[in-house]
Amino acid sequence: MQFSTPEALHKIIGANNKKIMVDGHQSCPLNAMSVAFNYHTIDINETSSSLSVKGVSPVVRNDKFLIK
């Protein structure tokens, strides 16, 4: 199921008893949340024992307005 970033963060925080997989690799909840910040839309598949997180639409960064 696809979620926006805030909804995905709530879903990840609520899954503290489950094994979290980010792009097919086992991960901690903090790493899954940091991956979620890099995407506008996140696909989360939840089973009884695990939570699978994948990014769908990435955040586009514009370097033109960064201070150097």
GROMACS .gro file of N, CA and C in nm:
model
  204
    1MET      N    1   0.083  -0.116   0.000
    1MET     CA    2   0.000   0.000   0.000
    1MET      C    3   0.089   0.124   0.000
    2GLN      N    4   0.053   0.225  -0.075
    2GLN     CA    5   0.136   0.345  -0.085
    2GLN      C    6   0.090   0.451   0.014
    3PHE      N    7   0.189   0.515   0.077
    3PHE     CA    8   0.163   0.618   0.176
    3PHE      C    9   0.245   0.741   0.144
    4SER      N   10   0.200   0.857   0.192
    4SER     CA   11   0.282   0.978   0.185
    4SER      C   12   0.386   0.968   0.297
    5THR      N   13   0.482   1.057   0.297
    5THR     CA   14   0.592   1.050   0.394
    5THR      C   15   0.544   1.054   0.540
    6PRO      N   16   0.457   1.146   0.581
    6PRO     CA   17   0.415   1.146   0.722
    6PRO      C   18   0.340   1.019   0.761
    7GLU      N   19   0.254   0.970   0.672
    7GLU     CA   20   0.180   0.847   0.702
    7GLU      C   21   0.275   0.728   0.713
    8ALA      N   22   0.376   0.724   0.626
    8ALA     CA   23   0.473   0.614   0.629
    8ALA      C   24   0.556   0.618   0.757
    9LEU      N   25   0.592   0.738   0.803
    9LEU     CA   26   0.668   0.749   0.928
    9LEU      C   27   0.586   0.697   1.046
   10HIS      N   28   0.458   0.728   1.050
   10HIS     CA   29   0.372   0.677   1.156
   10HIS      C   30   0.361   0.525   1.150
   11LYS      N   31   0.354   0.472   1.031
   11LYS     CA   32   0.345   0.327   1.012
   11LYS      C   33   0.475   0.259   1.059
   12ILE      N   34   0.590   0.317   1.028
   12ILE     CA   35   0.719   0.260   1.068
   12ILE      C   36   0.736   0.268   1.220
   13ILE      N   37   0.699   0.380   1.279
   13ILE     CA   38   0.710   0.396   1.424
   13ILE      C   39   0.621   0.296   1.497
   14GLY      N   40   0.504   0.269   1.442
   14GLY     CA   41   0.411   0.176   1.504
   14GLY      C   42   0.450   0.030   1.491
   15ALA      N   43   0.549   0.000   1.410
   15ALA     CA   44   0.590  -0.139   1.385
   15ALA      C   45   0.717  -0.173   1.462
   16ASN      N   46   0.723  -0.138   1.590
   16ASN     CA   47   0.846  -0.160   1.666
   16ASN      C   48   0.869  -0.307   1.702
   17ASN      N   49   0.770  -0.394   1.691
   17ASN     CA   50   0.788  -0.536   1.723
   17ASN      C   51   0.816  -0.620   1.599
   18LYS      N   52   0.817  -0.559   1.481
   18LYS     CA   53   0.831  -0.633   1.357
   18LYS      C   54   0.970  -0.614   1.297
   19LYS      N   55   1.008  -0.711   1.214
   19LYS     CA   56   1.133  -0.702   1.138
   19LYS      C   57   1.108  -0.606   1.021
   20ILE      N   58   1.196  -0.510   1.002
   20ILE     CA   59   1.180  -0.409   0.897
   20ILE      C   60   1.279  -0.436   0.786
   21MET      N   61   1.226  -0.442   0.663
   21MET     CA   62   1.308  -0.464   0.545
   21MET      C   63   1.301  -0.338   0.458
   22VAL      N   64   1.416  -0.282   0.424
   22VAL     CA   65   1.424  -0.166   0.336
   22VAL      C   66   1.490  -0.209   0.207
   23ASP      N   67   1.415  -0.205   0.098
   23ASP     CA   68   1.462  -0.248  -0.034
   23ASP      C   69   1.522  -0.389  -0.029
   24GLY      N   70   1.462  -0.479   0.047
   24GLY     CA   71   1.504  -0.618   0.052
   24GLY      C   72   1.612  -0.650   0.154
   25HIS      N   73   1.661  -0.549   0.227
   25HIS     CA   74   1.764  -0.572   0.328
   25HIS      C   75   1.709  -0.540   0.466
   26GLN      N   76   1.744  -0.624   0.564
   26GLN     CA   77   1.697  -0.600   0.700
   26GLN      C   78   1.757  -0.471   0.754
   27SER      N   79   1.675  -0.394   0.824
   27SER     CA   80   1.717  -0.263   0.869
   27SER      C   81   1.654  -0.230   1.004
   28CYS      N   82   1.703  -0.125   1.067
   28CYS     CA   83   1.646  -0.077   1.192
   28CYS      C   84   1.539   0.028   1.159
   29PRO      N   85   1.448   0.057   1.252
   29PRO     CA   86   1.343   0.156   1.225
   29PRO      C   87   1.398   0.296   1.193
   30LEU      N   88   1.508   0.334   1.255
   30LEU     CA   89   1.565   0.466   1.229
   30LEU      C   90   1.614   0.478   1.085
   31ASN      N   91   1.675   0.375   1.032
   31ASN     CA   92   1.721   0.375   0.894
   31ASN      C   93   1.601   0.378   0.799
   32ALA      N   94   1.496   0.305   0.832
   32ALA     CA   95   1.376   0.305   0.748
   32ALA      C   96   1.312   0.443   0.744
   33MET      N   97   1.314   0.514   0.856
   33MET     CA   98   1.259   0.650   0.859
   33MET      C   99   1.345   0.746   0.778
   34SER      N  100   1.476   0.730   0.783
   34SER     CA  101   1.563   0.819   0.705
   34SER      C  102   1.546   0.794   0.555
   35VAL      N  103   1.519   0.670   0.516
   35VAL     CA  104   1.491   0.640   0.375
   35VAL      C  105   1.358   0.703   0.336
   36ALA      N  106   1.259   0.699   0.425
   36ALA     CA  107   1.128   0.755   0.395
   36ALA      C  108   1.134   0.905   0.371
   37PHE      N  109   1.226   0.975   0.435
   37PHE     CA  110   1.240   1.120   0.414
   37PHE      C  111   1.289   1.154   0.274
   38ASN      N  112   1.346   1.059   0.203
   38ASN     CA  113   1.398   1.085   0.068
   38ASN      C  114   1.295   1.060  -0.041
   39TYR      N  115   1.171   1.025  -0.004
   39TYR     CA  116   1.066   0.995  -0.101
   39TYR      C  117   0.937   1.067  -0.066
   40HIS      N  118   0.861   1.107  -0.170
   40HIS     CA  119   0.729   1.165  -0.151
   40HIS      C  120   0.626   1.055  -0.125
   41THR      N  121   0.641   0.942  -0.195
   41THR     CA  122   0.549   0.830  -0.183
   41THR      C  123   0.629   0.705  -0.149
   42ILE      N  124   0.583   0.631  -0.047
   42ILE     CA  125   0.653   0.511   0.000
   42ILE      C  126   0.556   0.395  -0.006
   43ASP      N  127   0.603   0.282  -0.058
   43ASP     CA  128   0.523   0.160  -0.065
   43ASP      C  129   0.558   0.074   0.056
   44ILE      N  130   0.458   0.043   0.140
   44ILE     CA  131   0.479  -0.037   0.260
   44ILE      C  132   0.390  -0.160   0.254
   45ASN      N  133   0.452  -0.277   0.259
   45ASN     CA  134   0.379  -0.403   0.266
   45ASN      C  135   0.399  -0.461   0.405
   46GLU      N  136   0.289  -0.485   0.473
   46GLU     CA  137   0.294  -0.532   0.611
   46GLU      C  138   0.240  -0.675   0.621
   47THR      N  139   0.318  -0.762   0.686
   47THR     CA  140   0.272  -0.896   0.718
   47THR      C  141   0.268  -0.907   0.870
   48SER      N  142   0.236  -1.025   0.919
   48SER     CA  143   0.226  -1.041   1.064
   48SER      C  144   0.359  -1.028   1.135
   49SER      N  145   0.470  -1.054   1.066
   49SER     CA  146   0.600  -1.050   1.133
   49SER      C  147   0.698  -0.949   1.073
   50SER      N  148   0.665  -0.888   0.959
   50SER     CA  149   0.762  -0.797   0.897
   50SER      C  150   0.692  -0.679   0.829
   51LEU      N  151   0.774  -0.579   0.800
   51LEU     CA  152   0.729  -0.458   0.732
   51LEU      C  153   0.830  -0.430   0.620
   52SER      N  154   0.783  -0.427   0.497
   52SER     CA  155   0.871  -0.404   0.383
   52SER      C  156   0.851  -0.262   0.331
   53VAL      N  157   0.959  -0.184   0.325
   53VAL     CA  158   0.954  -0.042   0.287
   53VAL      C  159   1.031  -0.023   0.156
   54LYS      N  160   0.965   0.042   0.058
   54LYS     CA  161   1.030   0.076  -0.069
   54LYS      C  162   0.986   0.215  -0.111
   55GLY      N  163   1.078   0.294  -0.161
   55GLY     CA  164   1.046   0.428  -0.209
   55GLY      C  165   0.990   0.423  -0.349
   56VAL      N  166   0.890   0.507  -0.378
   56VAL     CA  167   0.827   0.508  -0.510
   56VAL      C  168   0.865   0.634  -0.588
   57SER      N  169   0.831   0.752  -0.536
   57SER     CA  170   0.865   0.874  -0.608
   57SER      C  171   0.964   0.956  -0.524
   58PRO      N  172   1.088   0.968  -0.572
   58PRO     CA  173   1.192   1.037  -0.494
   58PRO      C  174   1.172   1.188  -0.488
   59VAL      N  175   1.229   1.247  -0.385
   59VAL     CA  176   1.230   1.392  -0.370
   59VAL      C  177   1.335   1.447  -0.466
   60VAL      N  178   1.296   1.545  -0.545
   60VAL     CA  179   1.389   1.606  -0.639
   60VAL      C  180   1.452   1.727  -0.572
   61ARG      N  181   1.583   1.728  -0.568
   61ARG     CA  182   1.654   1.839  -0.505
   61ARG      C  183   1.704   1.936  -0.612
   62ASN      N  184   1.689   2.063  -0.584
   62ASN     CA  185   1.734   2.166  -0.676
   62ASN      C  186   1.856   2.235  -0.614
   63ASP      N  187   1.972   2.210  -0.670
   63ASP     CA  188   2.097   2.266  -0.619
   63ASP      C  189   2.112   2.416  -0.653
   64LYS      N  190   2.026   2.468  -0.734
   64LYS     CA  191   2.036   2.607  -0.777
   64LYS      C  192   2.020   2.705  -0.660
   65PHE      N  193   1.940   2.667  -0.560
   65PHE     CA  194   1.913   2.759  -0.449
   65PHE      C  195   1.994   2.727  -0.324
   66LEU      N  196   2.086   2.632  -0.329
   66LEU     CA  197   2.168   2.600  -0.213
   66LEU      C  198   2.277   2.705  -0.193
   67ILE      N  199   2.306   2.736  -0.069
   67ILE     CA  200   2.413   2.830  -0.038
   67ILE      C  201   2.544   2.755  -0.036
   68LYS      N  202   2.643   2.806  -0.105
   68LYS     CA  203   2.773   2.738  -0.114
   68LYS      C  204   2.877   2.810  -0.036
   0.00000   0.00000   0.00000
